Each structure stands twice: as C-alpha cells, then as structure tokens.
Coordinates of C-alpha atoms in Angstrom, one line a residue:
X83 CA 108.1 63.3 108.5
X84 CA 111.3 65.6 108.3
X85 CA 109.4 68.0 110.8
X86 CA 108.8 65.1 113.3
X87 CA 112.0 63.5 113.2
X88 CA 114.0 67.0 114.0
X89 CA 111.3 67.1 117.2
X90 CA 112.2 63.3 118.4
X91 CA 115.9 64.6 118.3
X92 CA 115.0 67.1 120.4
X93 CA 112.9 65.3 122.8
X94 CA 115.8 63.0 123.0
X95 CA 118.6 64.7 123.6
X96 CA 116.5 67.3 126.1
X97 CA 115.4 64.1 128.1
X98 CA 119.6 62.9 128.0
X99 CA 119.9 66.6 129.6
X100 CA 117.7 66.4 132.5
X101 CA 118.8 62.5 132.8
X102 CA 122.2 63.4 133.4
X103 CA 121.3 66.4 136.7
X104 CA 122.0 69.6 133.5
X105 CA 118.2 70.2 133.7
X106 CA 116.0 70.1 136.5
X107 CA 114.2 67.2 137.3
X108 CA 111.0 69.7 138.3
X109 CA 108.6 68.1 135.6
X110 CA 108.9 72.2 133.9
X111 CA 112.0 70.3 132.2
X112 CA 110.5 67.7 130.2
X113 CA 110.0 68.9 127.1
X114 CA 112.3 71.2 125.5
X115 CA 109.7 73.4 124.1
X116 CA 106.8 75.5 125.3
X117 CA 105.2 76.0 121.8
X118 CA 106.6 74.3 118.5
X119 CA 105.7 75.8 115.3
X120 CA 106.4 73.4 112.5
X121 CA 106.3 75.0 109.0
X122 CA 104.7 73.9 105.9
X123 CA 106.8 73.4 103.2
X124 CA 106.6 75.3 99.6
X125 CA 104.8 73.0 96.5
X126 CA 105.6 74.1 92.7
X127 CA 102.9 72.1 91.0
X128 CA 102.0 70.1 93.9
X129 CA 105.5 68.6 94.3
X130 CA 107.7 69.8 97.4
X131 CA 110.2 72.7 96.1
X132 CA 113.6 70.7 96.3
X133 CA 117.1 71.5 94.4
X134 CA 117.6 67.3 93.8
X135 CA 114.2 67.7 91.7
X136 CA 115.2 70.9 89.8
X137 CA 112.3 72.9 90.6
X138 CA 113.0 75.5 92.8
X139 CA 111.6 79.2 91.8
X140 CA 115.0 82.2 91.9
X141 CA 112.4 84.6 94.0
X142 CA 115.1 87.1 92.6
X143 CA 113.3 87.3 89.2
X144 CA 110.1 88.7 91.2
X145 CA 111.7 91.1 93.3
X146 CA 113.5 92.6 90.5
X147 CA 109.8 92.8 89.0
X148 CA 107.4 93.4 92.4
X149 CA 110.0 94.3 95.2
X150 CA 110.6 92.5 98.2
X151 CA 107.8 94.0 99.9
X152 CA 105.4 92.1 97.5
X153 CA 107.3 89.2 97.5
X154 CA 106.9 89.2 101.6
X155 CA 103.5 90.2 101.6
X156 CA 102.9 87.4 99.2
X157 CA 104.8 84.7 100.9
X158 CA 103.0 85.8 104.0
X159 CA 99.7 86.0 103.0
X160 CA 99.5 82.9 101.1
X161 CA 99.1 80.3 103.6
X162 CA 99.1 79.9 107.4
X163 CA 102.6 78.9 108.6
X164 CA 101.9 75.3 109.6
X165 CA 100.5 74.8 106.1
X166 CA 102.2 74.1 102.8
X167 CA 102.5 76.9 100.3
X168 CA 101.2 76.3 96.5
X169 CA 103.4 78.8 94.7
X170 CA 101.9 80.6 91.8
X171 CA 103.4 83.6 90.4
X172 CA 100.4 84.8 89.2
X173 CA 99.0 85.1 93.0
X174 CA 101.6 87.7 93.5
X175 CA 99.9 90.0 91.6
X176 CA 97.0 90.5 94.5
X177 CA 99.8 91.5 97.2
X178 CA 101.0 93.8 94.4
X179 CA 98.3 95.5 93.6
X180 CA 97.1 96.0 97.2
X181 CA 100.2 98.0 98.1
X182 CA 99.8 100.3 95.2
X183 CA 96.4 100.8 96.4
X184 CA 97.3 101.5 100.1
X185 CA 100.0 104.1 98.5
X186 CA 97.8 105.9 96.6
X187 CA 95.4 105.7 99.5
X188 CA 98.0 107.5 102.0
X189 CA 99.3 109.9 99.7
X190 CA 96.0 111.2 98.4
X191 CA 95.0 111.4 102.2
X192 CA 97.2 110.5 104.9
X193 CA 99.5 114.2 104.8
X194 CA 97.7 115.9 107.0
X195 CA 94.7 114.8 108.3
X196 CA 92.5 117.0 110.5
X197 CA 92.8 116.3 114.6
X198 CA 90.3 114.2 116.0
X199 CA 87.4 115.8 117.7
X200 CA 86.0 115.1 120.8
X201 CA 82.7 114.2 119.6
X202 CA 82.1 112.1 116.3
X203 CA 79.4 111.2 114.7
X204 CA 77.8 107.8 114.2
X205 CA 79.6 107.0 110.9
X206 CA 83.4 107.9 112.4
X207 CA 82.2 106.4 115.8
X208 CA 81.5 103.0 113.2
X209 CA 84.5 103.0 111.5
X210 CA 86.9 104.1 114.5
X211 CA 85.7 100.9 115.6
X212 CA 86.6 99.2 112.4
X213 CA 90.3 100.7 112.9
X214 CA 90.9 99.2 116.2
X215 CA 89.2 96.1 115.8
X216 CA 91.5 95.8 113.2
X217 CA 94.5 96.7 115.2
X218 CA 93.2 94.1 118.0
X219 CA 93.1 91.3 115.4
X220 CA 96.3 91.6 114.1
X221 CA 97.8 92.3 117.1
X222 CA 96.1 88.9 118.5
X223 CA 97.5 86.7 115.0
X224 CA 100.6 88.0 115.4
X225 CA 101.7 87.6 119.3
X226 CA 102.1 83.8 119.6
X227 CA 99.8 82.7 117.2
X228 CA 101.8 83.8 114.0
X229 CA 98.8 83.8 111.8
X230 CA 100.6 86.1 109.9
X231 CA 98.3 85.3 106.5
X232 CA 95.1 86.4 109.1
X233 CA 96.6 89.7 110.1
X234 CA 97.1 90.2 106.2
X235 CA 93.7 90.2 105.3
X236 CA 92.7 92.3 108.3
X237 CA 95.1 94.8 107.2
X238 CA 93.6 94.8 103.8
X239 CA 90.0 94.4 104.9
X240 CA 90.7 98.0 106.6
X241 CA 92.2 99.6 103.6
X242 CA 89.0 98.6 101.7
X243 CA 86.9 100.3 104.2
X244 CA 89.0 103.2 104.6
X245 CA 88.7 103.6 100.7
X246 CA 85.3 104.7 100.5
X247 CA 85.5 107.4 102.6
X248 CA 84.8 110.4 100.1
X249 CA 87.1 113.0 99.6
X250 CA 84.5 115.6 101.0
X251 CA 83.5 113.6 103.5
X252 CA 83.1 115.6 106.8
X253 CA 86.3 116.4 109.4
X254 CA 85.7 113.9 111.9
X255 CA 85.3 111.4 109.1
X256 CA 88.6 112.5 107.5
X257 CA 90.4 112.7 111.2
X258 CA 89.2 108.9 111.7
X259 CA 90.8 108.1 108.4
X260 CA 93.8 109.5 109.0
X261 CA 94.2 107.8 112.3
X262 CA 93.4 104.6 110.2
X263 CA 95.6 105.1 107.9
X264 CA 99.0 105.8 110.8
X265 CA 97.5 102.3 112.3
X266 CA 97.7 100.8 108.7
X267 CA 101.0 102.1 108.0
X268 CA 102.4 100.8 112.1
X269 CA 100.7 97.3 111.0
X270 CA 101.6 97.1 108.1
X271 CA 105.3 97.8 108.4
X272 CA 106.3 93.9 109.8
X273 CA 105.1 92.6 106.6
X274 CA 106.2 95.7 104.0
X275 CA 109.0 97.8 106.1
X276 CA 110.6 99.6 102.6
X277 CA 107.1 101.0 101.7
X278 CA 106.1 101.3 105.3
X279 CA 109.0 103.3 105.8
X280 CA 108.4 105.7 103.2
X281 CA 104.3 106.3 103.8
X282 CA 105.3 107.0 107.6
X283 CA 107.5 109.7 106.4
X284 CA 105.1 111.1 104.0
X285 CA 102.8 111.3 106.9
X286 CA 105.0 113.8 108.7
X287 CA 105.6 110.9 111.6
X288 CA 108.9 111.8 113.6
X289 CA 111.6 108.6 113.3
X290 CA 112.1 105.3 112.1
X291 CA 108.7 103.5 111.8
X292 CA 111.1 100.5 113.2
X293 CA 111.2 102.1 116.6
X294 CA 107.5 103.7 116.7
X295 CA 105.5 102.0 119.3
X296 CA 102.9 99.2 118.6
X297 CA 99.6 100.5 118.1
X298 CA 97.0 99.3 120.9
X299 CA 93.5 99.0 120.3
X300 CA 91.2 101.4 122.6
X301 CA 88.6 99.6 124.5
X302 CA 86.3 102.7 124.3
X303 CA 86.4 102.6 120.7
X304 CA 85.9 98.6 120.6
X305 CA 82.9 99.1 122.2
X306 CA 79.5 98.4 120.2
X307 CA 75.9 99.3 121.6
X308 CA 74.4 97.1 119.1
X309 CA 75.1 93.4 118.0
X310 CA 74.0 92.2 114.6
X311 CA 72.5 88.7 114.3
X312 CA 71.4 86.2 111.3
X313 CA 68.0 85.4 111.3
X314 CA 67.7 82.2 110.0
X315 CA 64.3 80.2 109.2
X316 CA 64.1 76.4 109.2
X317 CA 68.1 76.8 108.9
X318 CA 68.0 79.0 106.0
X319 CA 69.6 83.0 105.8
X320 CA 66.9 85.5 105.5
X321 CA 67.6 88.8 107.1
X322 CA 70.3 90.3 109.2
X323 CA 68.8 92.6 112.2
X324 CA 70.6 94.7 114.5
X325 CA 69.6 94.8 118.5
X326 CA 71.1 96.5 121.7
X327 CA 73.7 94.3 123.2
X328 CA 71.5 93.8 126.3
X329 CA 68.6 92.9 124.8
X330 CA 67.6 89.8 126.1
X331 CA 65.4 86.8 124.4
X332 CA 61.7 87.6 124.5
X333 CA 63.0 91.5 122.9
X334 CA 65.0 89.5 120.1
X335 CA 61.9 87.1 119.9
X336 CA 59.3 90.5 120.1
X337 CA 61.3 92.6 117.3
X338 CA 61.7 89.2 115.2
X339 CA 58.2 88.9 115.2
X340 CA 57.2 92.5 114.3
X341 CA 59.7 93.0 111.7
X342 CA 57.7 93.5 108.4
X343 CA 60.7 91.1 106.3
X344 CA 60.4 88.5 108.7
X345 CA 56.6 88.4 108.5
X346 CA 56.5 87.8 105.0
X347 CA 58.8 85.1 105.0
X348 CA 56.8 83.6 108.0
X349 CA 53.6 84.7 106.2
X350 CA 51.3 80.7 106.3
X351 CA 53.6 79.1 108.6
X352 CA 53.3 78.7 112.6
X353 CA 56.2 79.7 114.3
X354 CA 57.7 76.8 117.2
X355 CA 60.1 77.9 118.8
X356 CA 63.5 80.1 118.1
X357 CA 67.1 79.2 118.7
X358 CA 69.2 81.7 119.8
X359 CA 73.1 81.4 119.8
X360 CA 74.0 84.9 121.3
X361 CA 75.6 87.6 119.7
X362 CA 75.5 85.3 116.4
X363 CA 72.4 84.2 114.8
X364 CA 68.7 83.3 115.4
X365 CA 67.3 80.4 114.3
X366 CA 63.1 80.3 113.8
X367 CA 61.7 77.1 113.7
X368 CA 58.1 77.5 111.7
X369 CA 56.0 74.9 110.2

C-alpha cells in the first residue's frame, strides 16, 4: 500500500509536469519511470520491522560479531528485492561461514596460480566453463534485474566447485582455478568489498579492486559440445544422458533406445511416442 501510494504521487505530479508544457507531450513523457523497483519490506516474526511497534533489530550487534561484509551478504542474499525479508539471526551464520570458506580457499590457492595454457584438458575445459557461466549469470542478475540474492548463490555455487579441485591436481587445472578464483574475488567484491579488498591484494592484483574492470564472460569458453537432458518415463526422472548439441530427434530417440538403463526401465512396456523439449528433457511415453 505505502509502495503504491508514493507511485500515484509520482504519476501525478509527472502528469501535472507534462500538463503544464515542462515535459514533452511526445507520449516518451507519460510515465515518470522506465523501470520501478519497489522493495519488500523487512518482517521480525512475521510482523513489519517498525520503531512505533518496538521491534526493530540494532544490525550493530551483528557487525560487531560477523562484520559488515556478512551482514551485507546476508541482507542480500536473503530475499529478492521486491520480496519481504524474514529476519533471522541465525541465517546469518550461512553468509558467515561461506566467506571464511572463500578466504581459506584464496589464500590456500589463489597466490600464485600457474598461467593458463593454451591447450586444457577436458576437466579445466568443464570447469572454465563453470567460471564464466558463472560470471555471465551474475553479471545478467545484477545489470537491471538486481537479483542480487541470484548472483549470490552463483557466486557460492562456484566456490563449491572450485573447492574440490585437489591440491595436486594438474597445472592447467590449478591455472583454471586461479582464474576462478580473480573472477570470484571481482564478483564478489559488490556484495563483500572489505574482504574483497584484502583477497585481491593477496592475489598480487595491482590497485583498488573498486577500479578493476568487470569481468566478462568468454563466449569460447561458454561454449558446450554436449547438452545434458532428463529422460523421463510416463513423467517420472530416470536417467540423465548427455548428446552432441546437434543431435537431432531420431539420434536422441536411437541412443535412448540403446542405452542399457533405459532398457531396463522400459523392459515389458511398448514404447509410444517421446516428447522432446530441447536442450531440457525427454519425455518416453511407454505402456
């Protein structure tokens, strides 16, 4: 109600505007925004935070005990913008302990990572292409869309990922890493710049982090030669399969067919047709 009321205002007195010849009259005019983001509001207990009711939450106490990093990260990661925000102080623990993992992560490995070689094998060339998928994702949430909460969990999605690299893992692993973790640190730094700050310096970057350029995904790398479907029967999950991206319906249908899992879970029924949403899932229709 408050959010919709401070928009008829606006509408209003943006309409008096043009009305009165200070705004063109080109139909561009009529409305005095382009995009209008209208926040949710923060709940303690499912009641609106207000200071009339007494139950606001001093987010001093938990920067004093997280940092404001965490308390961000936290704030940020809890709910899309346009959606109300349950507070719970035991929820700030996740943020918490996600940074301490990403700072152990770049200071057991993120010094000085080997260059990246021109030619990688098929485990970097798989999780290069996690890093800047990643880097497109949160890229796309933040510009315009502000789904800061879905850039979050791309961010830590990554870090998970880059976690299980081994510590003897071969170079071009470890080079892939490290260029994972610089994109992390770049991404990360909106959301966390006092940590950010100090990981990009550990890192033997040059500068502020503030004034280091954007990271931009690389096409090449976003590439994929292979697509991974569900295979569903009568509606129901039973495999995942991968085929080439240009594989077309009768190959899916062929290699369906002739995979020994799927035959066993076809095994006594007559198969009628299959439903294929590309580039997501198969659905076989048996009886």
């Amino acid at each position: 109600e408050h959010a919709v009321l401070h928009l008829l205002y606006a509408r209003f007195f943006n309409r008096l505007l043009r009305d009165v010849g200070l705004l063109p009259a080109d139909g561009a005019h009529d409305e005095p925004f382009r995009h209008l983001l209208t926040q949710g509001m923060v709940l303690k207990d499912g009641s609106k935070m207000s200071k009339s009711k007494g139950n606001t939450v001093d987010p001093q106490g938990l920067i004093d005990r997280y940092g404001a990093d965490t308390a961000r990260l936290f704030i940020l990661f809890a709910a899309p913008p346009e959606q109300h925000l349950e507070w719970s102080d035991s929820a700030v623990e996740g943020a918490y302990r996600f940074l301490n993992r990403f700072w152990r992560l770049v200071h057991e490995y993120g010094a000085t990572p080997p260059a990246l070689p021109a030619e990688l094998s098929a485990e970097a060339v798989n999780l290069r292409r996690a890093v800047h998928q990643c880097i497109d994702r949160v890229s796309r949430n933040m510009d315009g869309r502000y789904h800061f909460n879905v850039a979050i969990a791309a961010i830590m999605e990554l870090t998970n990922s880059l976690m299980k690299v081994p510590a003897d893992a071969p170079a071009d692993l470890r080079a892939v890493l490290g260029e994972g973790l610089r994109a992390l640190t770049l991404l990360l730094a909106p959301f966390a710049p006092h940590i950010a700050e100090v990981l990009w310096q550990k890192m033997g970057q040059s500068g502020v982090i503030s004034h280091a350029p954007w990271p931009v995904a690389d096409a090449e790398a976003l590439r994929c030669d292979t697509v991974t479907l569900v295979i569903q029967v009568n509606g129901k999950l039973r495999e995942r399969m991968d085929f080439p991206v240009d594989a077309d319906h009768a190959d899916v249908e062929r290699a369906i067919l002739a995979d020994p899992a799927m035959q066993r879970h076809l095994e006594g029924k007559t198969v009628r047709k299959m439903i294929i949403v590309p580039g997501r899932l198969v659905n076989v229709v048996a009886g």
